[in-house]
Short mmCIF file of C-alpha atoms in Angstrom, two decimals:
data_model
loop_
_atom_site.label_atom_id
_atom_site.label_comp_id
_atom_site.label_asym_id
_atom_site.label_seq_id
_atom_site.Cartn_x
_atom_site.Cartn_y
_atom_site.Cartn_z
CA MET A 1 198.52 -108.23 32.84
CA GLU A 2 197.15 -112.10 34.05
CA THR A 3 194.14 -113.44 32.66
CA ILE A 4 192.19 -115.96 34.91
CA ALA A 5 191.04 -118.97 32.90
CA VAL A 6 189.18 -122.24 34.07
CA TYR A 7 189.48 -125.34 31.82
CA TRP A 8 188.74 -128.60 33.24
CA GLU A 9 187.72 -132.03 31.48
CA SER A 10 187.74 -135.23 32.23
CA VAL A 11 189.51 -136.07 29.08
CA ILE A 12 191.53 -133.77 27.72
CA LYS A 13 190.83 -132.43 24.19
CA THR A 14 193.33 -132.55 21.57
CA TYR A 15 193.56 -130.88 18.48
CA GLY A 16 195.48 -132.90 16.48
CA PHE A 17 197.28 -136.14 16.89
CA GLN A 18 199.78 -137.89 14.76
CA GLU A 19 202.02 -140.83 14.50
CA ALA A 20 205.24 -141.67 12.38
CA CYS A 21 206.72 -144.92 12.23
CA ASP A 22 210.37 -146.36 10.72
CA LEU A 23 212.55 -143.30 11.74
CA VAL A 24 215.96 -143.02 12.31
CA LEU A 25 216.97 -141.33 15.88
CA VAL A 26 220.49 -140.01 15.87
CA ASN A 27 222.18 -139.41 18.80
CA CYS A 28 225.63 -137.42 20.05
CA ASP A 29 226.80 -135.40 22.46
CA ILE A 30 227.84 -132.04 21.85
CA ARG A 31 230.14 -129.54 23.25
CA GLU A 32 229.59 -126.30 21.27
CA ILE A 33 226.35 -125.38 19.38
CA GLY A 34 227.98 -123.22 16.83
CA HIS A 35 229.88 -125.83 14.96
CA LEU A 36 226.80 -128.18 15.21
CA GLY A 37 224.61 -125.15 13.74
CA GLU A 38 227.07 -125.14 10.74
CA VAL A 39 226.99 -128.76 10.47
CA LEU A 40 222.96 -128.44 10.22
CA ILE A 41 223.02 -125.68 7.97
CA ASP A 42 225.61 -127.13 5.39
CA SER A 43 223.51 -130.97 5.74
CA GLN A 44 220.68 -129.83 3.29
CA ILE A 45 218.97 -132.69 5.37
CA GLU A 46 215.27 -132.54 4.19
CA SER A 47 212.49 -133.30 6.70
CA LEU A 48 213.39 -132.95 10.13
CA LYS A 49 210.95 -134.65 12.26
CA PHE A 50 211.99 -133.63 15.94
CA ALA A 51 215.09 -132.23 17.78
CA LEU A 52 216.32 -132.36 21.30
CA ILE A 53 219.14 -130.55 23.00
CA GLN A 54 219.34 -131.29 26.66
CA ASP A 55 222.34 -129.60 28.83
CA ILE A 56 222.20 -132.35 31.66
CA GLY A 57 225.30 -130.74 33.39
CA SER A 58 228.19 -133.04 32.65
CA LYS A 59 227.54 -132.83 29.24
CA MET A 60 225.21 -131.29 25.98
CA ILE A 61 223.06 -134.14 24.26
CA PHE A 62 221.78 -133.63 20.76
CA ARG A 63 219.19 -136.03 19.37
CA CYS A 64 217.27 -135.60 15.98
CA VAL A 65 214.56 -137.65 14.49
CA VAL A 66 214.55 -138.14 10.28
CA GLU A 67 213.32 -139.98 7.97
CA GLN A 68 214.96 -143.27 7.16
CA LYS A 69 216.25 -141.71 3.30
CA ALA A 70 218.01 -139.03 5.42
CA GLU A 71 219.81 -141.57 7.54
CA ALA A 72 222.90 -142.06 5.65
CA GLN A 73 223.64 -138.46 5.04
CA VAL A 74 222.91 -137.56 8.84
CA LEU A 75 225.23 -139.92 10.06
CA GLU A 76 228.00 -139.03 7.35
CA PHE A 77 227.95 -135.41 8.41
CA PHE A 78 227.79 -136.15 12.32
CA LYS A 79 231.01 -138.92 11.63
CA ASP A 80 233.05 -136.42 9.87
CA LEU A 81 232.24 -133.80 12.67
CA GLU A 82 232.92 -136.42 15.34
CA GLN A 83 236.32 -136.36 13.52
CA THR A 84 237.04 -132.88 14.89
CA GLY A 85 236.41 -133.53 18.45
CA ILE A 86 233.53 -130.77 18.26
CA ILE A 87 230.99 -134.04 19.18
CA ASN A 88 231.42 -137.64 20.28
CA GLY A 89 229.70 -141.07 20.55
CA VAL A 90 227.55 -140.69 17.87
CA ASN A 91 225.14 -143.17 17.00
CA ARG A 92 221.74 -144.38 15.21
CA GLN A 93 218.72 -146.31 16.35
CA ALA A 94 216.51 -147.26 14.03
CA SER A 95 212.71 -148.00 13.82
CA VAL A 96 212.03 -144.94 15.86
CA GLY A 97 207.95 -143.64 15.89
CA LEU A 98 207.06 -140.39 16.89
CA ILE A 99 203.78 -139.31 18.62
CA THR A 100 203.02 -135.57 18.34
CA PHE A 101 199.75 -134.21 19.43
CA HIS A 102 198.78 -130.81 20.72
CA GLY A 103 195.40 -128.84 22.57
CA PRO A 104 193.82 -125.59 23.82
CA HIS A 105 196.62 -124.18 26.26
CA PHE A 106 198.38 -127.18 26.55
CA GLY A 107 201.51 -124.77 27.03
CA ASP A 108 199.35 -122.90 29.71
CA ARG A 109 197.57 -125.42 32.00
CA TYR A 110 199.07 -127.37 34.90
CA GLY A 111 198.61 -131.15 34.90
CA ILE A 112 198.94 -132.45 30.82
CA ALA A 113 202.65 -133.69 31.44
CA GLY A 114 201.39 -135.54 34.78
CA ALA A 115 198.47 -137.17 32.33
CA VAL A 116 200.86 -138.14 29.63
CA TYR A 117 203.15 -140.18 32.07
CA ASP A 118 200.28 -141.76 34.24
CA ALA A 119 198.06 -142.57 31.05
CA LEU A 120 201.92 -144.50 29.48
CA ASP A 121 202.31 -145.83 33.17
CA GLY A 122 206.10 -146.62 32.85
CA LYS A 123 204.49 -149.36 30.23
CA ILE A 124 206.14 -147.45 27.51
CA ASN A 125 209.87 -146.82 27.12
CA LEU A 126 209.94 -143.42 26.17
CA ILE A 127 213.52 -142.50 24.35
CA GLY A 128 212.69 -138.99 24.09
CA ALA A 129 210.08 -136.39 24.64
CA GLY A 130 209.64 -132.65 24.24
CA PHE A 131 206.70 -130.58 26.02
CA SER A 132 206.75 -127.25 24.08
CA GLY A 133 204.11 -124.56 24.00
CA SER A 134 200.97 -126.27 23.35
CA VAL A 135 202.72 -129.43 21.47
CA ILE A 136 203.92 -132.63 22.85
CA THR A 137 205.95 -135.03 20.95
CA LEU A 138 207.03 -138.48 22.29
CA VAL A 139 209.65 -140.56 20.91
CA MET A 140 209.99 -144.53 21.25
CA ALA A 141 210.39 -147.44 19.45
CA SER A 142 208.12 -147.97 16.30
CA ARG A 143 206.87 -151.40 17.62
CA GLU A 144 205.55 -149.03 20.76
CA ILE A 145 203.62 -146.73 18.87
CA THR A 146 199.90 -148.66 18.91
CA ASP A 147 200.40 -149.42 22.45
CA ALA A 148 201.43 -145.81 23.04
CA LYS A 149 198.03 -144.41 21.56
CA LYS A 150 195.98 -146.72 23.08
CA LEU A 151 197.09 -145.69 26.47
CA LEU A 152 197.10 -142.04 25.85
CA SER A 153 193.54 -142.26 24.89
CA GLU A 154 192.57 -143.00 28.23
CA ALA A 155 193.37 -139.52 29.40
CA PHE A 156 193.50 -137.67 26.00
CA GLU A 157 190.64 -137.48 23.36
CA ILE A 158 192.21 -138.84 20.41
CA PRO A 159 190.40 -137.74 17.02
CA GLU A 160 189.13 -139.74 14.99
CA TYR A 161 190.06 -139.40 10.94
CA VAL A 162 187.67 -140.55 8.50
CA MET B 1 224.26 -112.73 5.57
CA VAL B 2 222.90 -110.64 2.77
CA GLU B 3 219.34 -109.53 3.46
CA ASN B 4 218.44 -111.70 0.41
CA ASP B 5 220.00 -114.82 1.77
CA LYS B 6 218.17 -114.62 5.04
CA LEU B 7 215.46 -116.95 6.01
CA ARG B 8 211.87 -115.82 6.31
CA ILE B 9 210.37 -116.47 9.68
CA GLY B 10 206.72 -115.59 11.29
CA GLY B 11 207.92 -114.84 14.47
CA ILE B 12 209.97 -114.66 17.93
CA LYS B 13 208.66 -115.36 21.01
CA TYR B 14 210.34 -114.95 24.44
CA SER B 15 208.60 -115.59 27.73
CA GLY B 16 209.13 -114.13 31.40
CA GLY B 17 211.51 -115.32 33.75
CA ILE B 18 211.72 -118.84 34.36
CA VAL B 19 213.62 -121.51 36.43
CA GLN B 20 214.45 -125.14 35.09
CA ALA B 21 214.01 -127.97 37.32
CA ASN B 22 216.46 -130.87 36.58
CA LEU B 23 216.35 -134.51 37.42
CA ASN B 24 218.41 -138.10 36.61
CA TYR B 25 217.16 -141.54 37.36
CA THR B 26 217.73 -144.47 36.43
CA ALA B 27 214.86 -146.51 34.35
CA SER B 28 215.16 -149.29 37.51
CA GLU B 29 213.52 -146.71 39.78
CA THR B 30 210.10 -146.21 40.55
CA ASP B 31 209.61 -143.30 38.10
CA PRO B 32 210.24 -140.20 40.26
CA GLY B 33 209.59 -138.62 37.01
CA ARG B 34 205.95 -139.33 37.04
CA LEU B 35 206.18 -138.26 40.94
CA LEU B 36 207.35 -135.12 39.94
CA PHE B 37 204.97 -134.29 37.46
CA ARG B 38 201.91 -135.64 39.97
CA LEU B 39 203.48 -132.96 42.53
CA PHE B 40 203.05 -130.39 39.88
CA THR B 41 199.48 -131.28 39.19
CA VAL B 42 198.95 -130.95 42.92
CA GLN B 43 200.75 -127.91 43.56
CA LYS B 44 199.17 -126.46 39.85
CA ILE B 45 202.23 -125.94 38.56
CA ASN B 46 202.12 -125.71 34.91
CA ALA B 47 205.69 -126.73 33.13
CA SER B 48 205.96 -124.54 30.24
CA MET B 49 208.74 -126.46 28.52
CA ILE B 50 209.94 -130.40 29.69
CA THR B 51 212.57 -132.24 27.82
CA HIS B 52 213.08 -136.16 28.36
CA ASN B 53 215.88 -138.20 27.14
CA THR B 54 216.54 -141.69 27.85
CA LYS B 55 220.21 -143.09 27.36
CA GLY B 56 220.35 -146.85 28.25
CA ASP B 57 219.36 -146.90 31.17
CA GLU B 58 220.05 -143.01 32.54
CA ILE B 59 216.65 -140.86 32.44
CA TYR B 60 217.27 -137.06 32.17
CA LEU B 61 214.61 -134.91 32.71
CA SER B 62 214.54 -130.98 32.47
CA CYS B 63 211.20 -128.96 33.47
CA CYS B 64 210.63 -125.21 33.06
CA VAL B 65 208.72 -123.37 35.16
CA SER B 66 207.90 -119.51 36.27
CA ASN B 67 210.29 -117.98 38.95
CA ASN B 68 207.31 -117.72 41.63
CA ASP B 69 206.60 -122.04 41.27
CA ARG B 70 210.22 -122.71 42.47
CA GLN B 71 209.28 -122.71 46.13
CA LYS B 72 206.01 -124.91 45.65
CA ILE B 73 208.38 -127.40 44.13
CA GLU B 74 211.47 -126.90 46.74
CA TYR B 75 209.23 -127.42 50.17
CA PRO B 76 206.94 -130.54 49.33
CA ILE B 77 209.90 -132.43 47.61
CA GLU B 78 211.62 -132.67 51.21
CA GLY B 79 208.93 -135.17 51.57
CA TYR B 80 209.69 -137.20 48.91
CA ASP B 81 212.53 -139.73 49.56
CA THR B 82 212.83 -140.33 45.58
CA LEU B 83 212.85 -136.55 44.86
CA LYS B 84 214.63 -135.16 48.11
CA ASN B 85 218.06 -133.79 47.34
CA ARG B 86 218.03 -134.81 43.48
CA ILE B 87 216.44 -132.05 41.77
CA TRP B 88 218.84 -129.32 40.98
CA PHE B 89 217.80 -126.18 39.38
CA ARG B 90 219.19 -123.15 36.86
CA GLU B 91 217.93 -119.80 37.54
CA GLU B 92 217.09 -116.79 35.70
CA LEU B 93 216.34 -118.52 32.13
CA GLY B 94 213.93 -117.62 29.69
CA LEU B 95 211.99 -119.32 26.82
CA LEU B 96 212.66 -118.31 23.42
CA SER B 97 210.48 -119.63 20.54
CA ILE B 98 211.09 -119.51 16.78
CA PHE B 99 208.04 -119.58 14.53
CA PRO B 100 207.16 -121.58 11.97
CA HIS B 101 210.13 -123.59 10.91
CA LYS B 102 208.55 -125.90 8.83
CA SER B 103 210.71 -128.77 9.54
CA ARG B 104 213.60 -126.63 7.78
CA ILE B 105 216.80 -127.81 9.71
CA HIS B 106 218.37 -124.73 8.26
CA VAL B 107 216.58 -122.63 11.18
CA LEU B 108 217.89 -125.02 13.99
CA GLY B 109 221.40 -124.36 12.34
CA TYR B 110 221.61 -120.59 12.13
CA THR B 111 219.92 -119.92 15.25
CA LEU B 112 222.69 -122.18 16.65
CA LYS B 113 225.08 -120.75 14.82
CA ALA B 114 223.50 -116.89 15.97
CA PHE B 115 223.42 -118.04 19.53
CA SER B 116 227.15 -118.93 19.52
CA ASN B 117 228.51 -116.07 17.72
CA VAL B 118 227.44 -113.62 20.48
CA GLU B 119 227.79 -116.36 23.32
CA ILE B 120 224.28 -117.28 24.47
CA PRO B 121 224.19 -120.51 26.14
CA VAL B 122 221.74 -122.96 25.30
CA TYR B 123 220.19 -125.27 28.31
CA ALA B 124 217.60 -126.90 26.19
CA MET B 125 215.99 -127.04 22.96
CA ALA B 126 212.87 -128.48 21.58
CA THR B 127 211.09 -128.62 18.02
CA SER B 128 207.54 -128.89 17.49
CA ILE B 129 205.50 -128.98 14.40
CA SER B 130 205.40 -125.03 14.44
CA ALA B 131 208.21 -123.83 16.45
CA ILE B 132 211.65 -124.69 17.75
CA THR B 133 212.17 -123.14 21.27
CA PHE B 134 215.43 -122.59 23.45
CA VAL B 135 216.18 -122.29 27.05
CA THR B 136 218.50 -119.80 27.83
CA ARG B 137 219.46 -116.86 30.02
CA TYR B 138 216.81 -114.38 30.50
CA GLN B 139 219.30 -111.63 30.40
CA PHE B 140 220.10 -112.65 26.77
CA MET B 141 216.79 -112.21 25.27
CA GLU B 142 216.72 -109.06 23.39
CA LYS B 143 220.75 -109.74 22.79
CA ALA B 144 219.43 -113.38 21.09
CA VAL B 145 216.50 -111.59 19.29
CA GLU B 146 219.65 -108.96 17.85
CA ALA B 147 221.41 -111.95 16.83
CA LEU B 148 219.20 -113.83 14.95
CA LYS B 149 218.19 -110.77 12.73
CA SER B 150 221.55 -111.46 11.27
CA TYR B 151 220.02 -114.59 9.79
CA PHE B 152 216.50 -113.93 9.68
CA ILE B 153 213.77 -111.62 8.23
CA LEU B 154 210.67 -111.01 10.33
CA PRO B 155 207.37 -109.65 8.69
CA ASP B 156 207.30 -106.23 8.92
CA HIS B 157 204.24 -106.41 11.51
CA HIS B 158 204.96 -109.40 12.97
CA THR B 159 203.58 -110.22 16.92
CA PRO B 160 205.48 -108.52 19.99
CA PHE B 161 208.63 -110.66 21.18
CA LYS B 162 207.22 -110.23 24.74
CA PRO B 163 203.72 -111.75 25.77
CA GLU B 164 201.39 -108.96 26.62
CA PHE B 165 199.43 -111.10 28.51
CA HIS B 166 199.59 -114.23 30.87
CA VAL B 167 197.34 -117.40 30.79
CA LYS B 168 196.64 -119.15 34.01
CA GLN B 169 194.73 -121.82 34.84
CA ILE B 170 192.79 -122.01 38.31
CA GLN B 171 191.08 -125.09 39.98
CA PRO B 172 187.25 -124.94 38.93
#
C-alpha cells in the first residue's frame, strides 16, 4: 500500500537540533565484522555518540565518535585488535563535533540531503555524515560547529531553546 | 546466549528492495556530491540512507534509493561529466534497523556478531539517536532477524518487521 503525501515548506521544519563538541573520532579499516563486534561487546564503552561503517569496495571503513573520557579505552581495544590483523590503520582525531537533527518524514521525502549539502556550500569540512531514517548526523571539527549551525539555519528551522 | 542475558530492544524493521549508489571523489573537485543530491531533488528521489566519509582528500558517498529510482539516476548522470561513469551500484539490497539502541555499544557489537555468525554482509551502517541501520542483501532480511534473536529480546507485541505502508512525497 502506498500513501501519497504533500509536504513542502520554504524553511524545513526540524523537531530537534543537538550539538556536541570536544569529542574524539576513532577510525580504522576492518576486514571482518564479527571480530569487530566482539571487541565492541567487550569494550564496555559507555556513551557511543555516533558510528559508521562503509564498504567502499576496496575496504571497509569503521568510524566511531566517543566522549573524550572514553578515548584511551577505545584506542586500547582497537590497538589490540590491530595486532591480530583484523583491522588496520587505527587513528584518532580529537576536538571533533557532532550536529544531530531530525524532522518530519525526513526519511520519506526527497530534497533533505540536498538542502544540507547546499546549505553547507562546501564551507564546512564534513568528516562524516549519516542520514538514517529521519535523523541526520554531521561530523566535523569542533571549531566549525557554530558556523555549520548558522549555515544550516538558512535552510532548516532550528528551534531556540530557552 | 541464555534468555536472561539477551538485550531488550524495542523492535526491528526492514525496508523494501533498494540499490546503493556509490560515488568516490576528491575534496579538490567541485563537489560532485552536491551535484548528485541536486539531481536527486530534481528527480524527486528520496535517499533512505546516506553515509559520507572523508579520509584525507578522499570522499566516499553511499546513497540508498528504491529499486524504482535507479533509472532516474542512471540516465540523467550521463549528462554530467563530473558524475558520468563514476557512480557504481550495489543491487538487491535492503535496510534493517534496530531500535532503540540507547547509545549502547553492545547493541552494535552483538548485531555485527550475529550477522557474522550467519555470513550476512554489511555494506553500510549508521547509528542515529534512536536506531542503528544496516545495509545488507535483501534476500537475507528474514535470516538477519532470526540471527538477531540469538542476542536480543523483542517485546511481545512488537511492530511488524516489514513496513505495512510506504509514504512518498509528491511535489505540491
